[in-house]
Amino acid sequence: MVELGRRIRRFGVWIRRGGTERAIAGSGLAVLLLAVFITVSLWGRERRLVGPSGGAVVDLTLLENADEKGALCLDGSPPGYHVQKGFGSGSDSWLLHLEGGGWCNSVESCTERTMTRFGSSRYMEREAFVGILSNIQSENPDFYNWNKVKVRYCDGASFAGEGETEVQNGKKLYFRGLRIWKAIMQDLLLKGLENAKEAFLTGCSAGGLATFIHCDDFRALLPKEVTVKCLADAGFFIDEKDISGKRTIRSFYNDVVRLQNVGKNLPKECISRMEASQCFFPEEIVNNINTPLFILNSAYDSWQVQHILAPEESDSQQLWRKCKMNIHDCDSSQIEVLQGFRNALLKDLREFQKNSNGGMLINSCFIHCYSMTSNTWHSLDSPKVNNKTIAEAIGDWYFNRREVKDIDCPYPCNPTCVEPIY
């Protein structure tokens, strides 16, 4: 997700492997090219891993007339998305998923993203639809036959930037996240979304943050009689000090917001009373959302532990090196710190718990993102809370089968948690 630490602030190339987004950093052209190679090869490995589950592989659709609309990836290429048509009882239902992939906080780091799928559609390929996007009923019981869309992420600011074009070594950078959001939504409306009877906006990680930002925007696209709800998966990043007492994540968000002029697209009530960068945190956004929203997060989100709680620059002696990669390797004092991190998350969610239309599941597994892999979404080995898989709990909430405000017991009490995924 976010580039943190001395090297990460400078170079920030992000990958997502098996549900965990990690930073690859380096210096010099050789290391940069190696990082890009690893990004592409690991993405390919992820696709090979998920493909055998039976999920359909869906072609990429590039946005037409992207130049005219000003909706461009960081490198100026057209943004894209994947569409899988619904069938049967799901023919009039739509599920949209916003891809995650971190952020860039400088001209240099954004330039480097242009050499990856997180900054250019030139590196995007077909996608295997698994987890919440699967068309197999046993893997995705409530949404398998819906129209499903995966919106690719290539702007570096959670589809919220609207800054000036920058030039780096003669190469232009385009900060057009908000225009990408608007243009793709309009394109999808013309392709059938406007006729939806129910719609579900979802997103994972940086895409989960984008879901917080755009949930009410999505609701406004459709008639009032349409059932519209949102799901933010692993997108509730918390504004907490790291183990050295620094506010590393707030400082990073400040750079992102300033570079891409994100502040103008954040809640006006919030930016009138605090720095715009603080309004980029979900805790400051969530209570202004009127559309029914479900928050899915781990209390020990592996990415947040690695990059918000114990970033490399604040762990010079590498005392947290093993713990932050595998919670089973944490000693008693580190577990105590992690329990404090969990308490901070629950405190931030206290007001949202009162929301009668909202849903919530705070799991205690050491995982980042649950909805985009079959083994964490819905399978025999999936994590469970109150004997329900993630998919079952969210389906219960979406279809009003029961109220879902589930908070898992503290680590290490849940035996259904899968092994940490790196």
Tab-separated table of C-alpha atoms in Angstrom:
chain	number	residue	atom	x	y	z
A	1	MET	CA	0.000	0.000	0.000
A	2	VAL	CA	1.729	3.146	1.023
A	3	GLU	CA	5.449	3.747	0.617
A	4	LEU	CA	6.908	4.250	4.076
A	5	GLY	CA	10.405	4.530	5.481
A	6	ARG	CA	13.356	6.343	3.979
A	7	ARG	CA	13.629	4.169	0.893
A	8	ILE	CA	9.895	3.595	0.525
A	9	ARG	CA	9.180	7.331	0.570
A	10	ARG	CA	11.561	7.698	-2.324
A	11	PHE	CA	10.767	4.800	-4.588
A	12	GLY	CA	7.454	3.111	-3.689
A	13	VAL	CA	6.635	0.339	-6.157
A	14	TRP	CA	3.760	-1.692	-4.773
A	15	ILE	CA	2.717	-5.268	-5.299
A	16	ARG	CA	-0.109	-7.377	-4.027
A	17	ARG	CA	0.662	-10.983	-3.291
A	18	GLY	CA	-1.897	-13.374	-1.835
A	19	GLY	CA	-3.904	-10.649	-0.127
A	20	THR	CA	-0.980	-8.607	1.256
A	21	GLU	CA	0.294	-5.473	-0.430
A	22	ARG	CA	3.968	-4.896	0.119
A	23	ALA	CA	6.513	-2.277	-0.819
A	24	ILE	CA	9.556	-2.900	-2.975
A	25	ALA	CA	12.158	-0.188	-2.786
A	26	GLY	CA	15.569	0.413	-4.228
A	27	SER	CA	17.929	2.959	-5.661
A	28	GLY	CA	19.243	3.319	-9.159
A	29	LEU	CA	17.984	2.126	-12.504
A	30	ALA	CA	19.080	-1.484	-12.059
A	31	VAL	CA	17.172	-1.879	-8.818
A	32	LEU	CA	14.158	-0.086	-10.268
A	33	LEU	CA	14.056	-2.436	-13.239
A	34	LEU	CA	14.392	-5.381	-10.872
A	35	ALA	CA	11.499	-4.045	-8.815
A	36	VAL	CA	9.324	-3.738	-11.903
A	37	PHE	CA	10.279	-7.270	-12.966
A	38	ILE	CA	9.367	-8.619	-9.535
A	39	THR	CA	6.082	-6.691	-9.569
A	40	VAL	CA	5.064	-8.163	-12.919
A	41	SER	CA	6.280	-11.678	-12.144
A	42	LEU	CA	4.608	-11.821	-8.741
A	43	TRP	CA	1.382	-10.508	-10.248
A	44	GLY	CA	1.638	-13.360	-12.736
A	45	ARG	CA	2.214	-15.771	-9.877
A	46	GLU	CA	-0.866	-14.469	-8.076
A	47	ARG	CA	-2.949	-15.027	-11.187
A	48	ARG	CA	-1.614	-18.594	-11.514
A	49	LEU	CA	-2.451	-19.238	-7.892
A	50	VAL	CA	-6.040	-18.077	-8.165
A	51	GLY	CA	-6.767	-19.374	-11.639
A	52	PRO	CA	-7.149	-23.091	-10.762
A	53	SER	CA	-9.995	-22.279	-8.359
A	54	GLY	CA	-12.264	-22.113	-11.370
A	55	GLY	CA	-12.825	-18.375	-11.484
A	56	ALA	CA	-13.416	-17.000	-14.956
A	57	VAL	CA	-10.625	-15.025	-16.618
A	58	VAL	CA	-12.060	-11.727	-17.847
A	59	ASP	CA	-10.740	-9.447	-20.600
A	60	LEU	CA	-9.646	-5.862	-19.987
A	61	THR	CA	-11.787	-3.052	-21.402
A	62	LEU	CA	-10.009	0.268	-21.923
A	63	LEU	CA	-12.003	3.468	-21.533
A	64	GLU	CA	-12.835	4.975	-24.916
A	65	ASN	CA	-12.045	8.631	-25.591
A	66	ALA	CA	-10.065	8.842	-22.361
A	67	ASP	CA	-8.064	11.815	-23.685
A	68	GLU	CA	-11.202	13.831	-24.391
A	69	LYS	CA	-12.527	13.105	-20.910
A	70	GLY	CA	-9.195	13.851	-19.248
A	71	ALA	CA	-9.456	10.475	-17.513
A	72	LEU	CA	-5.919	9.147	-17.678
A	73	CYS	CA	-3.617	6.870	-15.718
A	74	LEU	CA	-0.482	8.427	-14.259
A	75	ASP	CA	1.401	7.864	-17.528
A	76	GLY	CA	-1.385	9.192	-19.752
A	77	SER	CA	-2.666	5.791	-20.873
A	78	PRO	CA	-6.430	5.095	-20.759
A	79	PRO	CA	-7.790	3.513	-17.565
A	80	GLY	CA	-9.530	0.166	-17.729
A	81	TYR	CA	-11.936	-2.269	-16.152
A	82	HIS	CA	-13.188	-5.844	-16.506
A	83	VAL	CA	-16.876	-6.753	-16.903
A	84	GLN	CA	-18.527	-10.124	-16.449
A	85	LYS	CA	-22.212	-10.280	-17.350
A	86	GLY	CA	-24.730	-11.524	-14.822
A	87	PHE	CA	-27.228	-14.280	-15.440
A	88	GLY	CA	-30.453	-15.705	-14.089
A	89	SER	CA	-31.721	-13.960	-10.972
A	90	GLY	CA	-28.615	-11.745	-10.960
A	91	SER	CA	-29.129	-10.238	-14.421
A	92	ASP	CA	-30.305	-6.900	-12.994
A	93	SER	CA	-27.829	-6.762	-10.111
A	94	TRP	CA	-24.399	-5.136	-10.242
A	95	LEU	CA	-21.310	-5.520	-8.065
A	96	LEU	CA	-18.395	-3.157	-8.674
A	97	HIS	CA	-14.987	-3.679	-7.104
A	98	LEU	CA	-12.338	-0.937	-6.860
A	99	GLU	CA	-8.834	-2.364	-7.060
A	100	GLY	CA	-6.252	-1.481	-4.419
A	101	GLY	CA	-2.542	-0.909	-4.831
A	102	GLY	CA	-1.186	1.779	-2.510
A	103	TRP	CA	-0.509	5.434	-3.178
A	104	CYS	CA	2.329	7.609	-4.432
A	105	ASN	CA	3.380	10.716	-2.519
A	106	SER	CA	5.964	12.369	-4.768
A	107	VAL	CA	6.607	13.074	-8.437
A	108	GLU	CA	9.425	10.544	-8.287
A	109	SER	CA	7.400	7.705	-6.761
A	110	CYS	CA	4.444	8.411	-9.055
A	111	THR	CA	6.795	8.310	-12.038
A	112	GLU	CA	8.029	4.911	-10.986
A	113	ARG	CA	4.457	3.625	-10.738
A	114	THR	CA	4.074	4.385	-14.454
A	115	MET	CA	6.278	1.341	-15.043
A	116	THR	CA	3.743	-0.917	-13.315
A	117	ARG	CA	0.065	-1.797	-13.618
A	118	PHE	CA	-0.619	0.661	-10.786
A	119	GLY	CA	0.264	3.611	-13.015
A	120	SER	CA	-0.265	2.446	-16.572
A	121	SER	CA	-2.802	0.300	-18.391
A	122	ARG	CA	0.042	-0.870	-20.635
A	123	TYR	CA	0.903	-3.384	-17.931
A	124	MET	CA	-2.643	-4.564	-17.276
A	125	GLU	CA	-3.837	-7.950	-18.513
A	126	ARG	CA	-6.842	-10.230	-18.182
A	127	GLU	CA	-7.970	-10.932	-14.620
A	128	ALA	CA	-9.181	-14.070	-12.872
A	129	PHE	CA	-12.429	-13.295	-11.041
A	130	VAL	CA	-12.305	-14.972	-7.624
A	131	GLY	CA	-13.591	-14.263	-4.132
A	132	ILE	CA	-16.414	-11.731	-4.217
A	133	LEU	CA	-16.071	-11.626	-8.026
A	134	SER	CA	-16.348	-15.388	-8.551
A	135	ASN	CA	-19.138	-16.746	-10.746
A	136	ILE	CA	-19.106	-20.079	-8.892
A	137	GLN	CA	-21.956	-20.409	-6.414
A	138	SER	CA	-20.023	-22.553	-3.928
A	139	GLU	CA	-17.316	-19.858	-3.715
A	140	ASN	CA	-19.590	-16.815	-3.776
A	141	PRO	CA	-23.095	-17.869	-2.689
A	142	ASP	CA	-24.890	-14.504	-2.756
A	143	PHE	CA	-23.299	-12.634	-5.663
A	144	TYR	CA	-22.045	-15.322	-8.058
A	145	ASN	CA	-24.546	-14.551	-10.846
A	146	TRP	CA	-24.483	-10.757	-10.630
A	147	ASN	CA	-22.992	-8.447	-13.233
A	148	LYS	CA	-19.494	-7.921	-11.828
A	149	VAL	CA	-16.916	-5.245	-12.587
A	150	LYS	CA	-13.337	-4.840	-11.458
A	151	VAL	CA	-12.156	-1.242	-11.878
A	152	ARG	CA	-8.381	-1.092	-12.277
A	153	TYR	CA	-6.368	1.325	-10.165
A	154	CYS	CA	-3.755	3.490	-11.872
A	155	ASP	CA	-3.907	6.974	-10.323
A	156	GLY	CA	-2.137	6.494	-6.982
A	157	ALA	CA	-4.634	8.445	-4.850
A	158	SER	CA	-7.647	6.166	-4.308
A	159	PHE	CA	-9.558	7.557	-7.306
A	160	ALA	CA	-9.677	10.964	-5.581
A	161	GLY	CA	-6.902	13.118	-7.029
A	162	GLU	CA	-7.492	16.092	-9.277
A	163	GLY	CA	-4.123	17.811	-9.429
A	164	GLU	CA	-2.101	19.588	-12.064
A	165	THR	CA	-0.048	17.668	-14.599
A	166	GLU	CA	3.584	17.339	-13.503
A	167	VAL	CA	6.658	16.785	-15.649
A	168	GLN	CA	9.529	14.535	-14.541
A	169	ASN	CA	12.581	14.319	-16.819
A	170	GLY	CA	10.434	15.344	-19.780
A	171	LYS	CA	7.763	12.769	-18.963
A	172	LYS	CA	4.256	13.955	-18.047
A	173	LEU	CA	2.366	12.712	-15.011
A	174	TYR	CA	-1.416	12.912	-14.861
A	175	PHE	CA	-3.238	13.143	-11.526
A	176	ARG	CA	-6.743	12.280	-12.689
A	177	GLY	CA	-8.189	9.808	-10.192
A	178	LEU	CA	-11.515	11.603	-9.776
A	179	ARG	CA	-11.968	11.913	-13.538
A	180	ILE	CA	-11.225	8.201	-13.911
A	181	TRP	CA	-13.924	7.422	-11.350
A	182	LYS	CA	-16.502	9.636	-13.063
A	183	ALA	CA	-15.700	8.517	-16.615
A	184	ILE	CA	-15.769	4.797	-15.840
A	185	MET	CA	-19.012	5.137	-13.888
A	186	GLN	CA	-20.625	6.931	-16.826
A	187	ASP	CA	-19.342	4.243	-19.179
A	188	LEU	CA	-20.814	1.504	-16.997
A	189	LEU	CA	-24.161	3.282	-16.741
A	190	LEU	CA	-24.412	3.142	-20.523
A	191	LYS	CA	-23.507	-0.546	-20.475
A	192	GLY	CA	-26.378	-1.540	-18.216
A	193	LEU	CA	-25.661	-0.214	-14.735
A	194	GLU	CA	-28.381	2.426	-15.199
A	195	ASN	CA	-30.950	-0.413	-15.302
A	196	ALA	CA	-29.764	-2.050	-12.089
A	197	LYS	CA	-32.307	-3.041	-9.462
A	198	GLU	CA	-29.616	-3.429	-6.835
A	199	ALA	CA	-25.978	-2.369	-6.767
A	200	PHE	CA	-23.013	-3.006	-4.493
A	201	LEU	CA	-19.823	-0.907	-4.519
A	202	THR	CA	-16.863	-2.731	-3.001
A	203	GLY	CA	-13.141	-2.160	-2.751
A	204	CYS	CA	-10.049	-3.623	-1.109
A	205	SER	CA	-7.174	-1.754	0.566
A	206	ALA	CA	-6.593	1.548	-1.292
A	207	GLY	CA	-9.748	0.587	-3.171
A	208	GLY	CA	-11.445	0.162	0.197
A	209	LEU	CA	-10.486	3.724	1.081
A	210	ALA	CA	-11.865	4.788	-2.315
A	211	THR	CA	-15.123	3.059	-1.386
A	212	PHE	CA	-15.426	5.263	1.700
A	213	ILE	CA	-14.735	8.337	-0.426
A	214	HIS	CA	-17.155	7.467	-3.252
A	215	CYS	CA	-19.936	5.508	-1.543
A	216	ASP	CA	-22.444	8.375	-1.584
A	217	ASP	CA	-21.300	9.367	-5.097
A	218	PHE	CA	-22.195	5.873	-6.257
A	219	ARG	CA	-25.592	6.071	-4.577
A	220	ALA	CA	-26.280	9.352	-6.396
A	221	LEU	CA	-25.767	7.710	-9.799
A	222	LEU	CA	-28.842	5.519	-9.475
A	223	PRO	CA	-32.573	6.121	-8.849
A	224	LYS	CA	-33.779	6.178	-5.238
A	225	GLU	CA	-35.738	2.947	-5.650
A	226	VAL	CA	-32.532	0.990	-6.412
A	227	THR	CA	-30.970	-0.813	-3.447
A	228	VAL	CA	-27.425	0.540	-3.167
A	229	LYS	CA	-24.880	-0.449	-0.531
A	230	CYS	CA	-21.096	-0.342	-0.097
A	231	LEU	CA	-18.369	-2.593	1.308
A	232	ALA	CA	-14.933	-1.339	2.354
A	233	ASP	CA	-12.539	-4.276	2.778
A	234	ALA	CA	-9.262	-3.548	4.614
A	235	GLY	CA	-9.696	0.144	3.854
A	236	PHE	CA	-10.022	1.496	7.398
A	237	PHE	CA	-6.481	2.799	7.823
A	238	ILE	CA	-6.054	4.329	11.258
A	239	ASP	CA	-4.265	7.541	12.207
A	240	GLU	CA	-2.022	6.093	14.908
A	241	LYS	CA	1.535	6.761	16.027
A	242	ASP	CA	4.117	4.131	15.169
A	243	ILE	CA	6.307	2.298	17.689
A	244	SER	CA	8.723	5.265	17.842
A	245	GLY	CA	5.954	7.794	18.519
A	246	LYS	CA	5.974	9.285	15.002
A	247	ARG	CA	2.871	9.842	12.880
A	248	THR	CA	4.391	8.232	9.809
A	249	ILE	CA	1.147	7.468	8.026
A	250	ARG	CA	-0.278	10.956	8.593
A	251	SER	CA	2.880	12.505	7.160
A	252	PHE	CA	2.670	10.249	4.130
A	253	TYR	CA	-1.006	10.996	3.551
A	254	ASN	CA	-0.225	14.690	3.788
A	255	ASP	CA	2.184	14.325	0.858
A	256	VAL	CA	-0.351	12.353	-1.202
A	257	VAL	CA	-3.161	14.839	-0.567
A	258	ARG	CA	-1.008	17.871	-1.393
A	259	LEU	CA	0.577	16.372	-4.509
A	260	GLN	CA	-2.688	15.234	-6.087
A	261	ASN	CA	-4.956	17.957	-4.698
A	262	VAL	CA	-7.165	15.386	-2.999
A	263	GLY	CA	-8.439	17.786	-0.339
A	264	LYS	CA	-11.017	19.413	-2.605
A	265	ASN	CA	-12.772	16.043	-2.929
A	266	LEU	CA	-12.933	15.251	0.788
A	267	PRO	CA	-15.812	16.131	3.149
A	268	LYS	CA	-16.048	19.926	3.417
A	269	GLU	CA	-17.162	19.688	7.026
A	270	CYS	CA	-13.917	17.884	7.838
A	271	ILE	CA	-11.454	20.079	5.962
A	272	SER	CA	-13.008	23.154	7.547
A	273	ARG	CA	-11.777	22.051	10.973
A	274	MET	CA	-8.543	20.116	10.351
A	275	GLU	CA	-5.771	19.440	7.865
A	276	ALA	CA	-7.010	17.866	4.637
A	277	SER	CA	-4.579	14.965	5.086
A	278	GLN	CA	-6.389	13.936	8.285
A	279	CYS	CA	-9.661	13.899	6.333
A	280	PHE	CA	-8.156	11.195	4.110
A	281	PHE	CA	-8.539	8.780	7.031
A	282	PRO	CA	-11.798	6.783	7.066
A	283	GLU	CA	-12.486	7.693	10.691
A	284	GLU	CA	-13.100	11.263	9.480
A	285	ILE	CA	-15.117	10.190	6.427
A	286	VAL	CA	-17.308	7.379	7.669
A	287	ASN	CA	-19.733	9.341	9.833
A	288	ASN	CA	-20.605	11.604	6.886
A	289	ILE	CA	-21.689	8.674	4.689
A	290	ASN	CA	-25.459	8.270	4.280
A	291	THR	CA	-25.486	5.133	2.118
A	292	PRO	CA	-25.603	1.764	3.926
A	293	LEU	CA	-21.992	0.707	4.418
A	294	PHE	CA	-20.226	-2.426	5.651
A	295	ILE	CA	-16.750	-2.159	7.190
A	296	LEU	CA	-14.624	-5.305	6.933
A	297	ASN	CA	-11.230	-5.104	8.614
A	298	SER	CA	-8.805	-7.149	10.616
A	299	ALA	CA	-7.972	-5.853	14.076
A	300	TYR	CA	-4.404	-6.906	13.268
A	301	ASP	CA	-4.331	-5.940	9.596
A	302	SER	CA	-0.993	-7.288	8.382
A	303	TRP	CA	-0.281	-4.337	6.121
A	304	GLN	CA	-1.078	-1.769	8.785
A	305	VAL	CA	1.095	-3.576	11.335
A	306	GLN	CA	3.999	-3.623	8.871
A	307	HIS	CA	3.705	-0.039	7.611
A	308	ILE	CA	1.724	2.054	10.099
A	309	LEU	CA	2.579	0.515	13.463
A	310	ALA	CA	6.123	-0.733	12.814
A	311	PRO	CA	7.522	0.860	9.636
A	312	GLU	CA	11.143	0.136	8.810
A	313	GLU	CA	12.365	3.646	9.598
A	314	SER	CA	11.037	3.403	13.163
A	315	ASP	CA	12.535	-0.020	13.861
A	316	SER	CA	16.254	0.614	13.385
A	317	GLN	CA	17.211	-2.394	15.526
A	318	GLN	CA	14.720	-4.585	13.639
A	319	LEU	CA	13.141	-5.795	16.862
A	320	TRP	CA	9.794	-6.047	15.055
A	321	ARG	CA	11.140	-7.692	11.917
A	322	LYS	CA	9.814	-11.188	12.603
A	323	CYS	CA	6.698	-10.138	14.500
A	324	LYS	CA	5.353	-7.837	11.810
A	325	MET	CA	5.723	-10.541	9.174
A	326	ASN	CA	4.097	-13.289	11.263
A	327	ILE	CA	2.021	-12.564	14.332
A	328	HIS	CA	2.927	-16.005	15.712
A	329	ASP	CA	6.504	-14.733	16.131
A	330	CYS	CA	5.528	-11.797	18.360
A	331	ASP	CA	6.656	-11.812	21.971
A	332	SER	CA	4.388	-10.905	24.879
A	333	SER	CA	5.339	-7.218	24.897
A	334	GLN	CA	4.698	-6.942	21.151
A	335	ILE	CA	1.340	-8.677	21.527
A	336	GLU	CA	0.465	-6.073	24.137
A	337	VAL	CA	1.264	-3.305	21.632
A	338	LEU	CA	-0.845	-5.077	19.000
A	339	GLN	CA	-3.761	-5.265	21.428
A	340	GLY	CA	-3.430	-1.504	21.876
A	341	PHE	CA	-3.555	-1.099	18.093
A	342	ARG	CA	-6.744	-3.189	18.044
A	343	ASN	CA	-8.243	-1.024	20.789
A	344	ALA	CA	-7.476	2.113	18.753
A	345	LEU	CA	-9.361	0.682	15.768
A	346	LEU	CA	-12.371	-0.231	17.890
A	347	LYS	CA	-12.372	3.242	19.431
A	348	ASP	CA	-12.443	4.820	15.959
A	349	LEU	CA	-15.419	2.612	15.076
A	350	ARG	CA	-17.409	3.301	18.232
A	351	GLU	CA	-19.675	5.912	16.658
A	352	PHE	CA	-20.204	3.854	13.489
A	353	GLN	CA	-21.454	0.933	15.595
A	354	LYS	CA	-24.538	3.027	16.347
A	355	ASN	CA	-25.376	3.309	12.635
A	356	SER	CA	-28.566	1.280	12.175
A	357	ASN	CA	-27.964	0.828	8.429
A	358	GLY	CA	-24.305	-0.075	8.758
A	359	GLY	CA	-22.623	-3.434	9.100
A	360	MET	CA	-19.265	-4.361	10.540
A	361	LEU	CA	-16.983	-7.346	10.906
A	362	ILE	CA	-13.677	-6.900	12.711
A	363	ASN	CA	-11.732	-10.120	12.394
A	364	SER	CA	-8.673	-11.116	14.436
A	365	CYS	CA	-6.674	-12.828	11.689
A	366	PHE	CA	-3.323	-11.464	10.497
A	367	ILE	CA	-4.589	-10.705	6.994
A	368	HIS	CA	-4.972	-7.700	4.674
A	369	CYS	CA	-8.064	-7.975	2.418
A	370	TYR	CA	-10.572	-10.808	2.687
A	371	SER	CA	-12.811	-10.399	-0.348
A	372	MET	CA	-10.377	-11.016	-3.195
A	373	THR	CA	-9.223	-14.586	-2.570
A	374	SER	CA	-11.483	-17.616	-2.386
A	375	ASN	CA	-9.783	-19.079	0.676
A	376	THR	CA	-10.482	-15.994	2.803
A	377	TRP	CA	-13.881	-15.128	1.268
A	378	HIS	CA	-15.780	-18.422	1.333
A	379	SER	CA	-14.350	-21.920	1.494
A	380	LEU	CA	-14.154	-24.837	3.903
A	381	ASP	CA	-10.977	-23.350	5.377
A	382	SER	CA	-12.084	-19.707	5.464
A	383	PRO	CA	-11.818	-17.630	8.641
A	384	LYS	CA	-15.095	-17.512	10.556
A	385	VAL	CA	-16.659	-15.314	13.194
A	386	ASN	CA	-19.787	-16.605	14.963
A	387	ASN	CA	-19.511	-19.665	12.699
A	388	LYS	CA	-20.008	-17.546	9.567
A	389	THR	CA	-17.563	-17.009	6.722
A	390	ILE	CA	-16.853	-13.469	5.557
A	391	ALA	CA	-19.086	-14.033	2.515
A	392	GLU	CA	-21.959	-15.319	4.632
A	393	ALA	CA	-21.774	-12.409	7.082
A	394	ILE	CA	-21.749	-9.783	4.331
A	395	GLY	CA	-24.533	-11.544	2.437
A	396	ASP	CA	-26.603	-11.622	5.629
A	397	TRP	CA	-26.146	-7.875	6.001
A	398	TYR	CA	-26.724	-6.942	2.355
A	399	PHE	CA	-29.965	-8.936	2.122
A	400	ASN	CA	-31.145	-7.922	5.614
A	401	ARG	CA	-31.140	-11.495	6.914
A	402	ARG	CA	-29.712	-10.311	10.220
A	403	GLU	CA	-27.891	-7.398	11.808
A	404	VAL	CA	-24.127	-7.832	11.501
A	405	LYS	CA	-21.980	-5.944	13.990
A	406	ASP	CA	-19.458	-8.678	14.721
A	407	ILE	CA	-16.222	-8.077	16.620
A	408	ASP	CA	-13.936	-11.074	16.896
A	409	CYS	CA	-12.270	-11.962	20.192
A	410	PRO	CA	-8.635	-10.792	20.621
A	411	TYR	CA	-5.727	-12.758	19.157
A	412	PRO	CA	-5.027	-15.669	19.472
A	413	CYS	CA	-8.515	-16.966	20.253
A	414	ASN	CA	-9.861	-17.634	16.725
A	415	PRO	CA	-8.766	-21.116	15.526
A	416	THR	CA	-10.218	-20.583	12.041
A	417	CYS	CA	-7.659	-17.949	11.071
A	418	VAL	CA	-5.596	-19.138	8.148
A	419	GLU	CA	-1.830	-18.914	8.292
A	420	PRO	CA	-0.398	-15.447	7.594
A	421	ILE	CA	-0.233	-14.637	3.877
A	422	TYR	CA	2.822	-12.727	2.684
